[in-house]
Amino acid sequence: MTPQPGVRHFIKDTDLSPAEQSEVLDRAAAMKADPFGSTPLAHGAARETVALIFDKSSTRTRFSLAAGVGELGGQALVVNPGEAQMGHKESIEDTTKILERAVAAIVWRTYAHEGLERMAAISHVPVINSLSDDFHPCQLLADLLTIREQLGGTEGRIMTYIGDGANNMGNSYALAGVTAGMHVRIAAPEGWGPAAAVVDEARRVAQQTGGSLEVLTDMRAAASDADVIVTDTWVSMGQEAEKEERVERFGAYQVTEEVMALAAPHAIFMHCLPAYRGFEVSADVIDGPQSVVWDEAENRIHAQKALIAWLLEKSTMAKETL
Ligand code: CP
Ligand code: NVA
């Protein structure tokens, strides 16, 4: 994807360099401490509206972005699945040309990642991926903020993701984790790790940051001494018809107290949510003392506010031409 000059997008975790990711996370912490102190979308400052387009359902993403855009002084326009013309009556490109004349930024949750690439290639306002089949980078900013808060930093920490390593969360943990200098371990059945291109990119980034990526089938080896244990649903949105075979495939990869006991004594448990107790995680783990899932969910607000403010600041050409 070659963006328009002077416009920054965030459709994949590595759209932020390691230094930029750290800058956004610093800003997120500052915004959390002073939630109403920064209003770049306030009336008269810039465009006020941020488009939130959903092709898939959502709770956290919708509320955290709507609340966050409001706290930045702007307003969110939420478009639910099937409500806009895009995708059935109008092309992605034509829709982008309309939206960029009305809004400060476009946030889109969709299926094929390629749609976001097409939008980002022509948009003069920032495009943000709020989940595609391949990546969920906004979630990872919230997760990294939570890890910083709980463990004092990310560099050198071991983060073990257990379950469907081939889904959007597996890919994003690999890329965002190494960008933050973490040692990322993905534990998944043979052939269900991140895509080869993601593994290659993560290993390239890891060389700059001192992080690393390992893809393993042995969940217990992967959990050993980890600082963070994380999982996600075995049946992502769009995969509902495969539920039975997926439950069978990933059934041995449930995060239980026995798995948590292999991790470091201070280890935290995370999950992007929604969670399915008794499948990818046992109730005693997600509802237990090591779980930080509610802080993680709240941090979506702070991380996304910081991201939007940062992207708008860096998108100099967008400001000049609008
Ligand atoms: N974690 C997450 O993105 O949640 P929603 O699907 O509810 O937005
Ligand atoms: N992998 C999950 C994440 C939900 C936030 C999905 O895509 O449904």
Coordinates of C-alpha atoms and ligand atoms in Angstrom, one line a residue:
M1 CA 0.0 0.0 0.0
T2 CA 1.4 3.4 -1.0
P3 CA -0.6 6.1 0.8
Q4 CA -1.1 9.6 -0.5
P5 CA 1.9 11.7 0.5
G6 CA 1.5 13.4 3.9
V7 CA -1.3 11.1 5.2
R8 CA -0.8 8.5 7.9
H9 CA -3.0 5.4 8.2
F10 CA -3.2 2.6 10.8
I11 CA -4.5 -0.5 9.1
K12 CA -1.8 -2.9 10.3
D13 CA 0.3 -3.0 13.5
T14 CA 3.5 -2.2 11.7
D15 CA 2.1 1.0 10.2
L16 CA 3.7 2.5 13.4
S17 CA 7.4 2.1 13.7
P18 CA 8.7 1.0 17.1
A19 CA 9.4 4.6 18.1
E20 CA 6.0 5.8 16.9
Q21 CA 4.2 3.0 18.7
S22 CA 5.9 4.0 21.9
E23 CA 5.0 7.6 21.3
V24 CA 1.3 6.8 20.8
L25 CA 1.4 4.6 24.0
D26 CA 3.0 7.4 26.0
R27 CA 0.3 9.7 24.8
A28 CA -2.4 7.2 25.6
A29 CA -1.1 7.0 29.2
A30 CA -1.2 10.8 29.4
M31 CA -4.7 11.0 28.0
K32 CA -5.8 8.4 30.5
A33 CA -4.5 10.6 33.3
D34 CA -6.1 13.7 31.9
P35 CA -9.1 12.4 29.8
F36 CA -10.5 15.8 28.8
G37 CA -7.3 17.7 28.4
S38 CA -6.9 17.3 24.6
T39 CA -9.6 18.2 22.1
P40 CA -8.2 18.2 18.6
L41 CA -11.6 17.5 17.1
A42 CA -13.3 20.4 18.9
H43 CA -15.5 22.8 16.9
G44 CA -13.3 25.2 14.9
A45 CA -10.1 23.2 15.4
A46 CA -10.6 20.8 12.5
R47 CA -13.2 18.5 11.0
E48 CA -15.3 17.3 13.9
T49 CA -16.7 14.0 12.7
V50 CA -15.1 10.6 12.7
A51 CA -16.8 7.9 10.6
L52 CA -17.1 4.5 12.3
I53 CA -18.1 1.9 9.7
F54 CA -19.0 -1.6 10.8
D55 CA -19.4 -4.6 8.5
K56 CA -19.2 -6.9 11.5
S57 CA -20.8 -6.6 15.0
S58 CA -19.0 -4.9 17.9
T59 CA -19.4 -3.8 21.5
R60 CA -16.1 -2.6 22.7
T61 CA -14.9 -1.0 19.5
R62 CA -18.1 0.9 18.9
F63 CA -18.4 2.2 22.5
S64 CA -14.7 3.0 23.0
L65 CA -14.4 4.9 19.7
A66 CA -17.7 6.8 20.2
A67 CA -16.7 7.7 23.7
G68 CA -13.2 8.6 22.7
V69 CA -14.1 10.7 19.8
G70 CA -16.5 12.6 22.0
E71 CA -13.7 13.2 24.6
L72 CA -11.5 14.5 21.8
G73 CA -14.2 17.2 21.2
G74 CA -15.6 15.5 18.1
Q75 CA -18.6 13.4 17.1
A76 CA -18.7 9.8 15.9
L77 CA -21.0 8.8 13.1
V78 CA -21.7 5.1 13.5
V79 CA -22.7 3.2 10.3
N80 CA -24.0 -0.3 11.1
P81 CA -23.7 -3.4 8.9
G82 CA -25.6 -2.9 5.7
E83 CA -26.5 0.7 6.3
A84 CA -24.2 2.4 3.8
Q85 CA -24.0 1.9 0.0
M86 CA -20.4 0.8 0.2
G87 CA -19.8 -2.8 -0.9
H88 CA -23.1 -3.4 -2.6
K89 CA -24.2 -0.3 -4.5
E90 CA -21.0 1.8 -4.5
S91 CA -17.3 1.0 -4.7
I92 CA -14.8 1.4 -1.8
E93 CA -13.0 4.1 -3.9
D94 CA -16.1 6.2 -4.6
T95 CA -17.2 6.0 -1.0
T96 CA -13.7 7.1 0.2
K97 CA -13.9 10.1 -2.1
I98 CA -17.2 11.1 -0.5
L99 CA -16.2 10.4 3.1
E100 CA -12.8 12.3 3.0
R101 CA -14.7 15.5 2.2
A102 CA -16.9 15.2 5.3
V103 CA -14.9 13.6 8.1
A104 CA -11.5 13.9 9.9
A105 CA -10.8 10.2 9.8
I106 CA -12.4 6.9 8.7
V107 CA -12.5 3.9 11.0
W108 CA -13.6 0.7 9.4
R109 CA -14.3 -2.9 10.7
T110 CA -14.6 -5.3 7.8
Y111 CA -13.9 -8.7 6.4
A112 CA -11.2 -8.7 3.7
H113 CA -8.1 -6.7 4.6
E114 CA -7.7 -5.7 1.0
G115 CA -10.7 -3.3 1.2
L116 CA -8.8 -1.3 3.9
E117 CA -5.7 -1.3 1.6
R118 CA -7.8 0.1 -1.3
M119 CA -9.3 2.8 0.9
A120 CA -5.9 3.8 2.5
A121 CA -4.3 4.0 -1.0
I122 CA -6.5 6.9 -2.0
S123 CA -7.8 8.5 1.1
H124 CA -6.6 12.0 2.1
V125 CA -7.7 11.5 5.7
P126 CA -6.4 8.8 8.1
V127 CA -7.9 5.3 7.7
I128 CA -7.9 3.2 10.8
N129 CA -8.6 -0.6 10.9
S130 CA -10.9 -1.5 13.7
L131 CA -10.6 -5.2 12.8
S132 CA -10.3 -7.1 9.5
D133 CA -10.0 -10.8 8.9
D134 CA -6.2 -10.3 9.1
F135 CA -5.4 -7.8 11.8
H136 CA -6.8 -6.0 14.9
P137 CA -4.2 -3.3 15.5
C138 CA -6.3 -1.0 17.7
Q139 CA -6.8 -3.9 20.1
L140 CA -3.0 -4.4 20.3
L141 CA -2.4 -0.7 21.3
A142 CA -4.8 -1.2 24.2
D143 CA -3.1 -4.5 25.1
L144 CA 0.4 -3.0 25.1
L145 CA -0.9 -0.1 27.2
T146 CA -2.2 -2.6 29.7
I147 CA 1.0 -4.5 29.8
R148 CA 3.0 -1.3 30.4
E149 CA 0.6 -0.5 33.3
Q150 CA 0.7 -4.0 34.8
L151 CA 4.3 -5.0 34.2
G152 CA 6.1 -1.6 34.0
G153 CA 7.0 -2.0 30.3
T154 CA 7.0 -4.3 27.3
E155 CA 10.6 -4.6 26.2
G156 CA 12.0 -8.1 26.9
R157 CA 8.8 -9.4 28.4
I158 CA 7.4 -12.8 27.2
M159 CA 3.9 -12.7 25.7
T160 CA 2.3 -16.1 24.9
Y161 CA -0.7 -16.2 22.7
I162 CA -2.5 -19.6 22.8
G163 CA -5.2 -20.9 20.3
D164 CA -6.0 -19.8 16.8
G165 CA -2.7 -18.3 15.7
A166 CA -3.9 -17.8 12.2
N167 CA -6.6 -15.3 13.0
N168 CA -6.5 -11.5 13.2
M169 CA -5.3 -11.5 16.8
G170 CA -2.5 -14.0 16.2
N171 CA -1.2 -11.9 13.4
S172 CA -1.5 -8.7 15.4
Y173 CA 0.1 -10.1 18.5
A174 CA 3.1 -11.2 16.4
L175 CA 3.6 -7.8 14.7
A176 CA 2.7 -5.4 17.5
G177 CA 4.4 -7.5 20.2
V178 CA 7.8 -7.5 18.5
T179 CA 7.4 -3.9 17.6
A180 CA 7.2 -3.3 21.3
G181 CA 10.3 -5.3 21.9
M182 CA 8.5 -8.3 23.3
H183 CA 9.3 -12.0 23.0
V184 CA 6.2 -13.3 21.4
R185 CA 5.3 -17.0 21.5
I186 CA 2.3 -18.3 19.5
A187 CA 1.1 -21.7 20.5
A188 CA -1.3 -23.3 18.0
P189 CA -1.9 -26.6 16.3
E190 CA 0.4 -27.4 13.4
G191 CA -0.4 -25.2 10.5
W192 CA -2.4 -22.7 12.5
G193 CA 0.2 -20.1 13.3
P194 CA 0.4 -16.6 11.7
A195 CA 0.8 -16.4 7.9
A196 CA 4.3 -16.8 6.5
A197 CA 4.5 -13.2 5.4
V198 CA 3.5 -12.0 8.9
V199 CA 6.2 -14.3 10.5
D200 CA 8.8 -12.9 8.1
E201 CA 7.8 -9.3 8.8
A202 CA 7.7 -9.9 12.6
R203 CA 11.2 -11.4 12.5
R204 CA 12.5 -8.4 10.5
V205 CA 11.1 -6.0 13.0
A206 CA 12.3 -8.1 16.0
Q207 CA 15.9 -7.6 14.7
Q208 CA 15.5 -3.9 15.2
T209 CA 13.8 -4.0 18.6
G210 CA 15.5 -7.0 20.3
G211 CA 12.2 -8.9 20.4
S212 CA 11.5 -12.3 18.9
L213 CA 8.8 -14.5 17.5
E214 CA 8.4 -18.2 18.1
V215 CA 5.6 -20.4 16.7
L216 CA 5.1 -23.6 18.7
T217 CA 2.6 -26.4 18.9
D218 CA 3.4 -27.1 22.6
M219 CA 1.2 -24.8 24.7
R220 CA 2.9 -25.8 27.9
A221 CA 6.4 -25.0 26.6
A222 CA 5.0 -21.7 25.3
A223 CA 3.5 -20.8 28.6
S224 CA 6.6 -21.5 30.6
D225 CA 7.8 -18.4 32.5
A226 CA 5.6 -16.1 30.4
D227 CA 4.8 -12.6 31.7
V228 CA 1.6 -12.5 29.7
I229 CA -0.8 -15.2 28.7
V230 CA -3.4 -14.3 26.1
T231 CA -6.0 -16.0 24.0
D232 CA -8.9 -15.3 21.7
T233 CA -12.0 -17.0 20.4
W234 CA -11.5 -20.1 18.3
V235 CA -14.4 -19.0 16.0
S236 CA -13.9 -15.5 14.7
M237 CA -16.6 -13.4 13.0
G238 CA -17.2 -14.9 9.6
Q239 CA -16.2 -18.4 10.7
E240 CA -19.4 -19.4 12.4
A241 CA -20.1 -22.2 9.9
E242 CA -16.8 -23.9 10.9
K243 CA -17.6 -23.8 14.6
E244 CA -17.7 -27.6 15.2
E245 CA -14.4 -28.4 13.5
R246 CA -12.7 -25.4 15.1
V247 CA -13.8 -26.4 18.6
E248 CA -12.4 -29.9 17.9
R249 CA -9.1 -28.5 16.3
F250 CA -8.3 -26.0 19.1
G251 CA -9.9 -28.0 22.0
A252 CA -6.6 -28.9 23.6
Y253 CA -5.5 -25.3 23.7
Q254 CA -7.7 -24.0 26.5
V255 CA -6.1 -21.6 29.0
T256 CA -6.7 -23.1 32.4
E257 CA -5.3 -22.6 35.9
E258 CA -2.8 -25.4 35.1
V259 CA -1.5 -23.4 32.1
M260 CA -1.3 -20.2 34.2
A261 CA 0.7 -22.0 36.8
L262 CA 3.4 -22.6 34.3
A263 CA 3.8 -18.9 33.6
A264 CA 5.8 -16.5 35.8
P265 CA 4.2 -15.9 39.3
H266 CA 3.4 -12.3 38.3
A267 CA 1.9 -13.3 34.9
I268 CA -1.3 -11.5 33.7
F269 CA -4.1 -13.0 31.6
M270 CA -5.5 -11.0 28.8
H271 CA -8.3 -11.5 26.2
C272 CA -9.6 -9.0 23.6
L273 CA -13.2 -10.2 24.4
P274 CA -15.9 -11.4 23.7
A275 CA -14.8 -14.5 25.6
Y276 CA -16.3 -18.0 25.6
R277 CA -15.7 -19.5 29.0
G278 CA -15.1 -23.2 28.8
F279 CA -13.7 -23.0 25.3
E280 CA -10.5 -20.9 24.8
V281 CA -10.4 -20.0 28.5
S282 CA -11.7 -21.5 31.8
A283 CA -14.0 -19.3 33.9
D284 CA -11.6 -19.5 36.9
V285 CA -8.8 -17.9 34.8
I286 CA -10.8 -15.1 33.1
D287 CA -12.6 -14.3 36.3
G288 CA -9.6 -14.9 38.5
P289 CA -7.0 -12.7 40.1
Q290 CA -4.5 -12.7 37.3
S291 CA -7.0 -11.5 34.7
V292 CA -6.8 -7.9 33.6
V293 CA -9.4 -8.1 30.9
W294 CA -11.6 -5.1 32.1
D295 CA -8.6 -2.8 32.3
E296 CA -7.6 -4.0 28.8
A297 CA -11.1 -3.2 27.5
E298 CA -11.1 0.2 29.0
N299 CA -7.7 0.9 27.5
R300 CA -9.3 0.7 24.1
I301 CA -10.6 4.3 24.7
H302 CA -7.3 5.8 25.8
A303 CA -5.2 4.0 23.1
Q304 CA -7.6 5.0 20.3
K305 CA -7.9 8.6 21.4
A306 CA -4.1 8.8 21.3
L307 CA -3.9 7.1 17.9
I308 CA -6.5 9.4 16.3
A309 CA -4.8 12.6 17.7
W310 CA -1.4 11.4 16.6
L311 CA -2.5 10.4 13.1
L312 CA -4.3 13.8 12.6
E313 CA -1.2 15.6 13.7
K314 CA 1.1 13.7 11.3
S315 CA -1.3 14.0 8.4
T316 CA 0.0 17.4 7.3
M317 CA -1.0 17.0 3.6
A318 CA -4.6 16.1 4.6
K319 CA -4.9 19.3 6.6
E320 CA -3.5 21.5 3.8
T321 CA -5.7 20.1 1.0
L322 CA -9.0 19.9 2.9
Ligands
CP1 N1 -12.3 -6.7 21.3 C1 -13.2 -6.2 20.4 O1 -12.9 -5.6 19.4 O2 -14.5 -6.2 20.8 P1 -15.8 -5.9 20.0 O3 -15.9 -7.0 18.9 O4 -16.9 -6.0 20.9 O5 -15.7 -4.5 19.4
NVA2 N1 -10.8 -12.9 16.4 C1 -12.0 -12.3 16.8 C2 -11.7 -11.0 17.5 C3 -12.9 -10.3 18.1 C4 -12.6 -9.0 18.7 C5 -12.9 -12.1 15.6 O1 -12.4 -11.6 14.6 O2 -14.1 -12.3 15.8

